[in-house]
XYZ file of C-alpha atoms in Angstrom:
414
model
C -5.274 23.912 -33.114
C -1.866 22.889 -34.495
C -0.268 25.732 -32.553
C -1.968 24.579 -29.321
C -0.817 21.008 -29.837
C 2.705 22.166 -30.584
C 2.696 24.321 -27.468
C 1.497 21.370 -25.384
C 4.302 19.257 -26.840
C 6.814 21.927 -25.797
C 5.330 22.027 -22.301
C 5.513 18.245 -21.939
C 9.043 18.084 -23.333
C 10.223 20.880 -21.069
C 8.673 19.085 -18.096
C 10.415 15.846 -19.019
C 13.715 17.743 -19.123
C 13.026 19.291 -15.741
C 12.403 22.761 -17.257
C 9.120 24.424 -16.337
C 7.040 26.560 -18.715
C 7.863 30.230 -18.616
C 4.213 31.281 -18.901
C 1.866 30.682 -15.994
C -0.926 28.155 -16.474
C -3.888 30.491 -16.094
C -6.486 27.737 -15.672
C -4.372 26.003 -13.048
C -3.890 29.289 -11.202
C -7.628 29.945 -11.280
C -8.262 26.443 -9.955
C -5.925 27.053 -7.029
C -7.435 30.409 -6.173
C -10.905 28.847 -6.179
C -9.732 26.622 -3.318
C -9.324 29.572 -0.952
C -12.782 29.390 0.695
C -12.215 25.722 1.515
C -8.754 26.428 2.865
C -10.126 29.246 5.006
C -12.795 26.911 6.366
C -9.985 24.623 7.555
C -8.362 27.528 9.377
C -5.584 28.171 6.874
C -4.451 31.796 6.943
C -4.523 33.932 3.818
C -0.787 34.526 4.178
C -0.025 30.802 4.144
C -2.369 30.188 1.231
C -0.904 33.000 -0.857
C 2.693 32.033 -0.107
C 2.055 28.410 -1.083
C 0.125 29.119 -4.288
C 1.829 32.245 -5.619
C 3.516 31.364 -8.915
C 2.858 27.649 -8.414
C 3.024 25.676 -11.650
C 1.785 22.123 -12.233
C 4.423 19.416 -12.461
C 3.610 17.733 -15.762
C 6.387 15.175 -15.298
C 4.311 13.325 -12.696
C 2.748 9.999 -13.678
C -0.954 9.166 -13.464
C -2.117 12.456 -15.000
C -4.804 13.209 -17.565
C -3.314 16.019 -19.634
C -4.934 18.487 -22.048
C -6.065 16.865 -25.258
C -6.807 13.577 -23.528
C -3.206 12.437 -23.248
C -2.545 10.277 -20.195
C 0.603 9.599 -18.254
C 0.154 6.137 -16.745
C 1.322 5.483 -13.196
C 4.513 3.518 -12.719
C 3.595 -0.134 -12.255
C 3.022 -0.453 -8.529
C 4.949 -3.660 -7.779
C 2.347 -4.920 -5.306
C -0.124 -5.229 -8.188
C 1.940 -6.035 -11.287
C 4.490 -8.556 -9.998
C 3.992 -12.201 -9.134
C 4.456 -13.157 -5.470
C 7.812 -14.760 -6.262
C 9.050 -11.581 -7.973
C 7.792 -9.255 -5.252
C 9.005 -11.302 -2.279
C 12.617 -11.620 -3.371
C 14.766 -13.293 -0.736
C 17.901 -11.107 -1.252
C 15.836 -7.945 -0.702
C 14.110 -9.319 2.379
C 17.367 -10.565 3.871
C 19.077 -7.191 3.318
C 16.197 -5.333 4.923
C 16.016 -7.853 7.781
C 19.710 -7.437 8.555
C 19.391 -3.653 8.618
C 16.162 -3.931 10.598
C 17.898 -5.927 13.320
C 20.528 -3.180 13.600
C 17.815 -0.540 13.923
C 16.001 -2.706 16.461
C 19.091 -2.522 18.665
C 19.721 1.162 17.925
C 16.170 2.284 18.748
C 15.326 -0.339 21.355
C 14.380 2.209 24.014
C 11.966 4.262 21.895
C 10.531 1.148 20.263
C 9.791 -0.480 23.612
C 8.042 2.688 24.769
C 6.055 2.846 21.541
C 4.972 -0.771 21.981
C 3.849 -0.119 25.563
C 1.853 2.902 24.406
C 0.313 1.532 21.206
C 0.681 -2.261 21.428
C 2.399 -2.652 18.042
C 5.574 -4.790 18.055
C 8.829 -3.028 17.093
C 9.533 -5.455 14.258
C 6.237 -4.652 12.530
C 7.018 -0.932 12.610
C 10.545 -1.448 11.322
C 9.218 -3.666 8.546
C 6.798 -0.906 7.457
C 9.701 1.562 7.567
C 11.857 -0.776 5.482
C 9.180 -1.484 2.891
C 8.053 2.124 2.512
C 11.367 3.964 2.177
C 14.178 1.427 2.602
C 14.743 2.834 6.113
C 14.920 6.361 4.753
C 17.322 5.644 1.894
C 14.609 6.184 -0.713
C 14.212 9.854 0.117
C 11.295 11.842 -1.279
C 12.345 14.529 -3.738
C 9.080 16.180 -4.795
C 7.546 19.378 -3.435
C 4.463 17.998 -1.675
C 2.344 21.123 -2.258
C 3.098 21.111 -5.974
C 2.468 17.373 -6.292
C -0.887 17.524 -4.524
C -2.003 20.600 -6.450
C -1.047 18.952 -9.751
C -2.826 15.710 -8.895
C -5.876 17.691 -7.760
C -6.073 19.411 -11.148
C -4.723 16.851 -13.628
C -4.931 13.585 -11.689
C -7.452 10.765 -11.954
C -8.608 11.158 -8.333
C -9.177 14.884 -8.269
C -11.485 15.106 -5.248
C -9.170 13.023 -3.073
C -6.107 15.070 -3.945
C -7.917 18.407 -3.724
C -8.664 17.579 -0.090
C -5.104 16.383 0.538
C -3.806 19.639 -0.975
C -5.907 21.667 1.460
C -4.765 19.550 4.410
C -1.150 20.007 3.351
C -1.721 23.759 3.536
C -3.114 23.270 7.036
C 0.072 21.421 8.057
C 2.130 24.326 6.745
C -0.077 26.888 8.458
C 0.304 25.121 11.800
C 4.069 25.352 11.462
C 4.609 21.588 11.482
C 7.257 21.842 8.755
C 8.809 24.494 6.540
C 7.694 24.535 2.919
C 11.138 23.681 1.448
C 11.316 20.620 3.714
C 7.830 19.320 2.922
C 8.868 16.623 0.462
C 6.738 13.783 -0.862
C 6.571 10.966 -3.377
C 5.010 11.513 -6.808
C 1.688 10.485 -5.235
C 1.903 12.901 -2.308
C 2.909 10.466 0.472
C 5.383 12.025 2.881
C 8.080 11.085 5.324
C 9.913 7.972 6.472
C 6.702 5.938 6.724
C 4.799 7.631 3.868
C 1.796 9.525 5.196
C -0.624 11.535 3.128
C -1.500 14.891 4.749
C -4.783 13.449 6.063
C -2.833 10.618 7.733
C -0.408 13.100 9.227
C -3.151 15.192 10.792
C -4.871 12.092 12.224
C -1.933 10.022 13.377
C 1.340 11.968 13.561
C 2.994 11.671 16.985
C 5.542 14.081 18.477
C 7.321 11.230 20.239
C 10.518 13.196 20.823
C 8.596 16.144 22.301
C 10.068 18.798 20.030
C 6.718 20.505 19.525
C 6.358 19.061 16.005
C 5.753 15.533 14.765
C 8.657 15.220 12.340
C 7.928 12.149 10.219
C 10.461 13.373 7.634
C 13.571 13.258 9.833
C 12.806 11.677 13.231
C 12.756 7.877 13.198
C 11.005 7.683 16.605
C 8.338 10.179 15.497
C 7.754 8.292 12.243
C 7.549 4.879 13.940
C 5.259 6.127 16.708
C 3.016 7.688 14.059
C 2.822 4.399 12.161
C 2.001 2.609 15.416
C -0.817 5.044 16.185
C -2.258 4.581 12.727
C -2.187 0.776 13.031
C -3.756 0.905 16.493
C -6.493 3.256 15.340
C -7.190 0.932 12.408
C -7.809 -1.929 14.837
C -4.460 -3.485 15.729
C -4.857 -6.160 18.424
C -1.837 -6.393 20.756
C -0.510 -9.898 21.245
C -1.994 -11.289 18.026
C 0.384 -12.481 15.308
C -0.252 -11.129 11.804
C -0.465 -14.552 10.075
C 0.853 -18.112 10.096
C 2.135 -20.033 7.116
C 0.403 -23.417 6.932
C 0.315 -26.515 4.768
C -3.276 -27.055 3.617
C -4.864 -30.485 3.210
C -4.898 -31.955 -0.275
C -8.593 -31.206 -0.754
C -8.318 -27.521 0.152
C -10.993 -25.308 -1.425
C -9.263 -22.123 -2.525
C -12.618 -20.391 -3.100
C -13.067 -19.907 0.665
C -10.025 -17.618 0.741
C -11.899 -14.373 1.339
C -11.754 -12.008 4.334
C -15.337 -12.722 5.414
C -14.824 -16.476 5.655
C -13.210 -16.974 9.052
C -12.743 -19.854 11.442
C -10.920 -19.985 14.763
C -7.317 -20.964 14.146
C -7.948 -24.103 16.205
C -10.690 -25.123 13.769
C -8.420 -24.637 10.764
C -5.885 -26.907 12.473
C -8.567 -29.528 13.099
C -9.398 -29.436 9.389
C -5.877 -30.480 8.490
C -3.980 -27.209 8.136
C -0.491 -27.762 9.553
C 1.769 -24.864 10.680
C 4.930 -24.563 8.583
C 8.284 -25.406 10.150
C 6.431 -27.189 12.962
C 5.825 -23.849 14.650
C 3.601 -23.863 17.680
C 0.638 -21.494 17.811
C -0.007 -20.206 21.312
C -3.192 -21.442 22.963
C -4.326 -17.838 23.476
C -4.235 -17.265 19.719
C -5.952 -20.485 18.672
C -9.336 -18.995 19.481
C -8.670 -16.014 17.204
C -10.552 -15.990 13.895
C -8.461 -16.232 10.744
C -9.002 -16.280 6.986
C -7.301 -18.521 4.459
C -4.871 -16.604 2.277
C -3.343 -18.135 -0.861
C -1.651 -15.244 -2.706
C -0.763 -17.389 -5.735
C -3.807 -19.625 -5.606
C -2.602 -23.210 -5.298
C 0.852 -22.284 -6.624
C 2.568 -21.114 -3.482
C 2.405 -20.844 0.307
C -0.855 -20.709 2.241
C -1.470 -18.604 5.346
C -3.978 -18.200 8.137
C -4.437 -14.430 8.220
C -5.612 -12.880 11.487
C -7.338 -9.556 12.059
C -3.935 -7.866 12.287
C -3.163 -8.978 8.749
C -6.054 -6.856 7.534
C -4.972 -3.931 9.712
C -1.612 -3.889 7.919
C -3.553 -4.059 4.662
C -5.139 -0.725 5.602
C -1.636 0.755 5.258
C -1.358 -0.539 1.693
C -4.256 -2.454 0.177
C -2.221 -5.328 -1.231
C -1.811 -8.903 -0.067
C 1.783 -8.947 -1.272
C 2.570 -5.769 0.657
C 1.233 -7.318 3.868
C 3.119 -10.547 3.242
C 6.315 -8.600 2.692
C 5.879 -6.531 5.852
C 4.736 -9.463 7.972
C 7.457 -11.830 6.799
C 10.118 -9.140 7.128
C 8.952 -8.428 10.678
C 9.298 -12.127 11.536
C 12.820 -12.131 10.154
C 13.731 -9.042 12.175
C 12.226 -10.256 15.442
C 13.260 -13.921 15.525
C 16.953 -14.805 15.109
C 15.924 -18.359 14.210
C 14.284 -17.024 11.037
C 17.225 -14.968 9.837
C 17.676 -17.177 6.780
C 14.227 -18.796 6.592
C 12.085 -18.273 3.526
C 8.571 -19.602 3.205
C 8.531 -23.366 3.660
C 6.347 -23.875 0.591
C 8.114 -22.440 -2.462
C 6.433 -20.205 -5.011
C 5.694 -22.016 -8.260
C 6.638 -20.006 -11.326
C 3.436 -18.408 -12.606
C 2.712 -15.524 -14.952
C 0.986 -12.334 -13.828
C -1.822 -11.248 -16.123
C -1.504 -7.643 -17.313
C -3.758 -5.154 -15.565
C -5.949 -4.717 -18.639
C -6.579 -8.459 -18.873
C -7.394 -8.687 -15.174
C -9.786 -5.785 -15.616
C -11.570 -7.696 -18.407
C -11.680 -10.847 -16.303
C -13.250 -8.945 -13.398
C -15.869 -7.467 -15.709
C -16.801 -10.897 -17.025
C -16.937 -12.348 -13.510
C -19.133 -9.419 -12.460
C -21.479 -9.819 -15.407
C -21.904 -13.509 -14.602
C -22.543 -12.954 -10.911
C -19.304 -14.265 -9.412
C -17.656 -10.978 -8.431
C -19.198 -8.036 -6.590
C -16.282 -5.771 -5.739
C -14.677 -2.888 -7.610
C -13.119 -3.327 -11.046
C -9.461 -2.462 -10.475
C -7.388 -4.892 -12.540
C -5.848 -6.430 -9.421
C -5.908 -10.121 -8.505
C -6.834 -9.719 -4.840
C -8.496 -12.203 -2.514
C -12.028 -11.547 -3.799
C -10.995 -11.782 -7.440
C -9.129 -15.044 -6.888
C -12.068 -16.576 -5.004
C -14.545 -15.452 -7.683
C -12.321 -16.955 -10.347
C -12.208 -20.225 -8.393
C -16.013 -20.282 -8.249
C -16.122 -19.731 -12.015
C -13.637 -22.573 -12.526
C -15.843 -24.886 -10.436
C -18.971 -23.999 -12.396
C -17.247 -24.544 -15.733
C -15.473 -27.796 -14.969
C -12.002 -26.259 -15.045
C -9.115 -26.957 -12.731
C -9.876 -25.010 -9.542
C -6.649 -23.216 -8.651
C -7.869 -19.604 -8.077
C -5.122 -18.134 -10.235
C -5.926 -15.903 -13.240
C -4.336 -16.993 -16.511
C -4.604 -16.027 -20.151
C -6.064 -19.456 -20.921
C -8.918 -19.014 -18.435
C -9.616 -15.505 -19.727
C -9.744 -16.873 -23.276
C -12.199 -19.546 -22.150
C -14.346 -16.881 -20.456
C -14.425 -14.740 -23.579
C -15.338 -17.786 -25.659
C -18.566 -18.109 -23.721
C -18.083 -19.882 -20.394
C -21.017 -19.584 -18.021
């Protein structure tokens, strides 16, 4: 037992130093070989399968793994879920990306206009996704996608998901879409300039430049067209803005801020919600349904989020991600907003740690306020459930999770 633990320590240390174990991981190899029937069912050739798996070792330096002996490597804190809105939506970062985005808008105007005519997604939205995902290609992927996906399929926390993505990555290789040495990904297996998993690539990748291969790793037009196709297929509505910042009335009820509670924009305006900066909302859009979004509860800007807001959220399931992309797109598209932040400032608030948010969700679930998944993230449903709890318990209703409210819950609130 001591020898096994010592050997594991050597393996982990060698991985951390970038040195791989000299001896093959027999169980990992057996796991890969057991995937052959599934790969064959997808049409992957034996030659491709053998070439991709021969001598393949797991990458134990990756985060979010469950390693032998029960050791876990936690994922890096995904900023969308561990930072406050004010920290995530930093003005210097947005302004830098907006300035570069405007340059790319001019550089790729022709392809972007064609993409918009074909898919209905505005150029600025696509550039904002590009900027958020990979800093316009500056944050280049460095991992071998096949190795990452195989490792996550064997040691990761979402084995079934990654086992399927591993097989689909083999299919991409087998179809000659990209050479193995060039198939790079993030630590979580997302690939290319706009970060597609293999399943996304096979569904949405577009050969915009007509080279015979959709090259989301190197071709900006291919990557942007692919992102546009994905957004359209997820339900993007051409001509509909993603969201509008508004000033709510003083008696606003933050507990209605859930996706299923919608009113026509015109009705929200009648109820006292005033567009920020005096912006006009086109008559054609006033009939569109929208949800109230208050990412920091009552401690920051409020928004009327349209259906397109939730389409962007399909790209990354985070309110802050969508706000970043949407706001960045506004700054790219409209010269008048080149230096405009949100009109309502973010109040300084603390972000509860993931473990505390997890406990809060469990308490809210047990007491009938919350009915969604326990994920330790303060999304729209969690904030609204918390607001309902605050109402029931005579607390200040601000829909923002704090340590004080959690302490009150654990002390026996109803």
